[in-house]
C-alpha atoms as one frame of an Amber mdcrd trajectory, in Angstrom:
protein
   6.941  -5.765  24.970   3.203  -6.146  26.187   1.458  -9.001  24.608  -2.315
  -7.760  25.404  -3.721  -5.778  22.220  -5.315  -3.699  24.349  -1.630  -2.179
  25.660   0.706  -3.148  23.436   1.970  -0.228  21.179   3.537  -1.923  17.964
   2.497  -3.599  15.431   2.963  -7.725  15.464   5.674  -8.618  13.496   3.794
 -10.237  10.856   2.035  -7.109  10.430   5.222  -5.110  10.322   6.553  -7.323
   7.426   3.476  -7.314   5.604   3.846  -2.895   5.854   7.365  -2.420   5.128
   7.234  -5.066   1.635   3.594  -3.368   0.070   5.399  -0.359   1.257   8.506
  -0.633  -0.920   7.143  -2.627  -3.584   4.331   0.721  -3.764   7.484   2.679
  -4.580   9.385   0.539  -6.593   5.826  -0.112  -8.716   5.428   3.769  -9.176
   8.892   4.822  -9.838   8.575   1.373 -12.702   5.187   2.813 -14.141   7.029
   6.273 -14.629  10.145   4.669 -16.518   7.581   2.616 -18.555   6.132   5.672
 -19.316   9.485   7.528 -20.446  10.784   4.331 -22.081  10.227   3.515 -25.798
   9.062  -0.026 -27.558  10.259  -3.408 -25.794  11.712  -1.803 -22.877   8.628
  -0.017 -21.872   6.498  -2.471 -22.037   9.156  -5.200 -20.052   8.958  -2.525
 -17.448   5.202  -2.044 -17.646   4.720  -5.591 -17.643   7.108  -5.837 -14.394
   4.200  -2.646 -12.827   1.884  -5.520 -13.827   3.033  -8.354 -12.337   4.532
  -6.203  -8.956   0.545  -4.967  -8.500  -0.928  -8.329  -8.760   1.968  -8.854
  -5.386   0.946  -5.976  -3.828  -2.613  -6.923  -3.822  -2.283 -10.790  -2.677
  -0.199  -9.227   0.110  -2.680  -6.486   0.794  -5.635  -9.423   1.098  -2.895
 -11.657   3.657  -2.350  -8.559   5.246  -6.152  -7.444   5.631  -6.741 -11.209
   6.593  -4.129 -11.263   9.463  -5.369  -7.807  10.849  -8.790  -9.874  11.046
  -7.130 -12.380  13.991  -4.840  -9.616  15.178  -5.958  -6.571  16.421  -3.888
  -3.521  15.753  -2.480  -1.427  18.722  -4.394   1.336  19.606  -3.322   4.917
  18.764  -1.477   6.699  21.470  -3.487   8.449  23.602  -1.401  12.248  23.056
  -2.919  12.468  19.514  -5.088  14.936  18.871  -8.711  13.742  17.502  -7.969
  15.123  14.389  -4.747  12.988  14.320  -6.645  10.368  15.317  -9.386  10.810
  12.447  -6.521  11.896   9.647  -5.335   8.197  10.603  -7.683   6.111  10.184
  -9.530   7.446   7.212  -5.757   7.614   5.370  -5.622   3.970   6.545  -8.902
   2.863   5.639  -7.695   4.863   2.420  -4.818   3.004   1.448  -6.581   0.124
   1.834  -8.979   0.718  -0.493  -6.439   2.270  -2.820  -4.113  -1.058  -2.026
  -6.911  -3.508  -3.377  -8.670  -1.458  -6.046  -5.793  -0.539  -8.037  -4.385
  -3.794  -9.409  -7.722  -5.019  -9.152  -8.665  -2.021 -11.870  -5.538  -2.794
 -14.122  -6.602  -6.341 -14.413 -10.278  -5.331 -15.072  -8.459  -2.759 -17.471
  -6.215  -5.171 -18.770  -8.858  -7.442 -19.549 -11.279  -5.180 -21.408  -8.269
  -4.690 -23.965  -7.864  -8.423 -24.094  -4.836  -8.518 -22.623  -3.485 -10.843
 -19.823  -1.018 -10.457 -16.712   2.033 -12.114 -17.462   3.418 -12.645 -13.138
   7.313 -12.114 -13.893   7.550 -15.411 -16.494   5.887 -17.650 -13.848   2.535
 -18.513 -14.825  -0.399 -15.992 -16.897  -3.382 -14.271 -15.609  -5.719 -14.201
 -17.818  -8.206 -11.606 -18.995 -11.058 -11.546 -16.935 -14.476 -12.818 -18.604
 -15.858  -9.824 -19.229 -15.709  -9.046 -22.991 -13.307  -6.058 -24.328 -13.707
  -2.763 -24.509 -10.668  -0.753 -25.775 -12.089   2.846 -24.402 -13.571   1.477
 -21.772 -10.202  -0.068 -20.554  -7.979   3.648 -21.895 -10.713   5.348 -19.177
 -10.156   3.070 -16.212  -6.152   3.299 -16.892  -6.640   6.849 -17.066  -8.249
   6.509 -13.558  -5.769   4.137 -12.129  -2.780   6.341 -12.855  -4.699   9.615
 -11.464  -5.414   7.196  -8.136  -1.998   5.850  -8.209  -0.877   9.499  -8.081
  -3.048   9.992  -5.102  -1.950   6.471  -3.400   1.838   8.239  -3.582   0.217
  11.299  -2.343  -0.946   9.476   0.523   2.457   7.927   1.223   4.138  11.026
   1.525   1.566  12.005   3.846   1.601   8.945   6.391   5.445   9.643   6.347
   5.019  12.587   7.637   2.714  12.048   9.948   5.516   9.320  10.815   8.442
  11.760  11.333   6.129  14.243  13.207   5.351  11.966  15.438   8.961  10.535
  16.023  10.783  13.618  16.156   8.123  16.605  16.962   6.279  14.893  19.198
   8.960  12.335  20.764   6.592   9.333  21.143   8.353   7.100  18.584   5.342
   6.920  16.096   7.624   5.172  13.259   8.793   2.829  15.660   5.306   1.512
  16.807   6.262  -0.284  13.039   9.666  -1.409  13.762  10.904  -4.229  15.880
  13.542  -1.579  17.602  13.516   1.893  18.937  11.505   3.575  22.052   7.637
   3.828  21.275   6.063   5.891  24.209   3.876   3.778  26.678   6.789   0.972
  26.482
């Protein structure tokens, strides 16, 4: 594998770990927020409070993820994609991103205005944030966060698409510029 970030054509390893954990732990959050949903009393809320405590994870790994992409430079994208491959990935990059970090950090603004804290899976409390309550105003941004969480698992099901095109349409190996193994084209 080429070490230069100007030719190499995965992802570090670092950065591969830090995809493939907010990656499953976006799933396993969503598919918890819809059993909280369908659940009743004490085991709704245990598994609401799990969707809680799994989003403030997914957003301290976002920020170490954000903050190792500052000191290493992702590869660049493979010179056969179109431009509007090109453009459709970074913007639903740049996307999730956005999506990764202001989700939890809504819920906990959310959380906060109803006076409640984050309880991180019996470890330690996060409390509300100083910002007074506001029942309606936190029902509203909840009602926000589950119409962008909706559109966050949207966006997955996009970029694994895009994935599988790219690895078996297109033969260059696109989901394996993400994994230590397989042939990525260029290599």
């Amino acid at each position: 594998m080429v070490v230069n970030a100007t030719n190499r054509t995965r992802y570090s390893v670092v950065a591969m770990l830090f995809h493939w954990t907010i990656a499953v732990l976006v799933i396993l959050n969503w598919r918890l927020a819809e059993n909280a949903h369908h659940a009743k009393g004490a085991a709704g809320a245990a598994l609401m409070g799990d969707h809680k405590a799994f989003g403030i994870l997914i957003l301290v790994l976002t920020l170490g993820r954000l903050l190792w992409r500052l000191g290493h430079p992702v590869p660049p994208l493979p010179t056969n994609y179109a431009n509007w491959e090109k453009i459709v990935a970074r913007t639903t990059h740049v996307i999730f991103y956005v999506l990764l970090i202001a989700l939890p950090l809504g819920a906990w603004i959310a959380n906060s205005l109803g006076g409640r804290s984050i309880d991180f899976f019996g470890w330690f409390t996060i409390p509300p944030l100083p910002i007074g309550q506001n029942k309606g105003l936190s029902r509203e941004i909840f009602e926000l966060h589950g119409t962008f969480g909706m559109i966050l698992i949207y966006l997955v099901g996009l970029h694994i698409l895009g994935a599988l095109k790219h690895t078996f349409f297109d033969k260059d190996g696109g989901i394996f510029r993400m994994l230590p193994f397989g042939k990525v084209a260029g290599e």
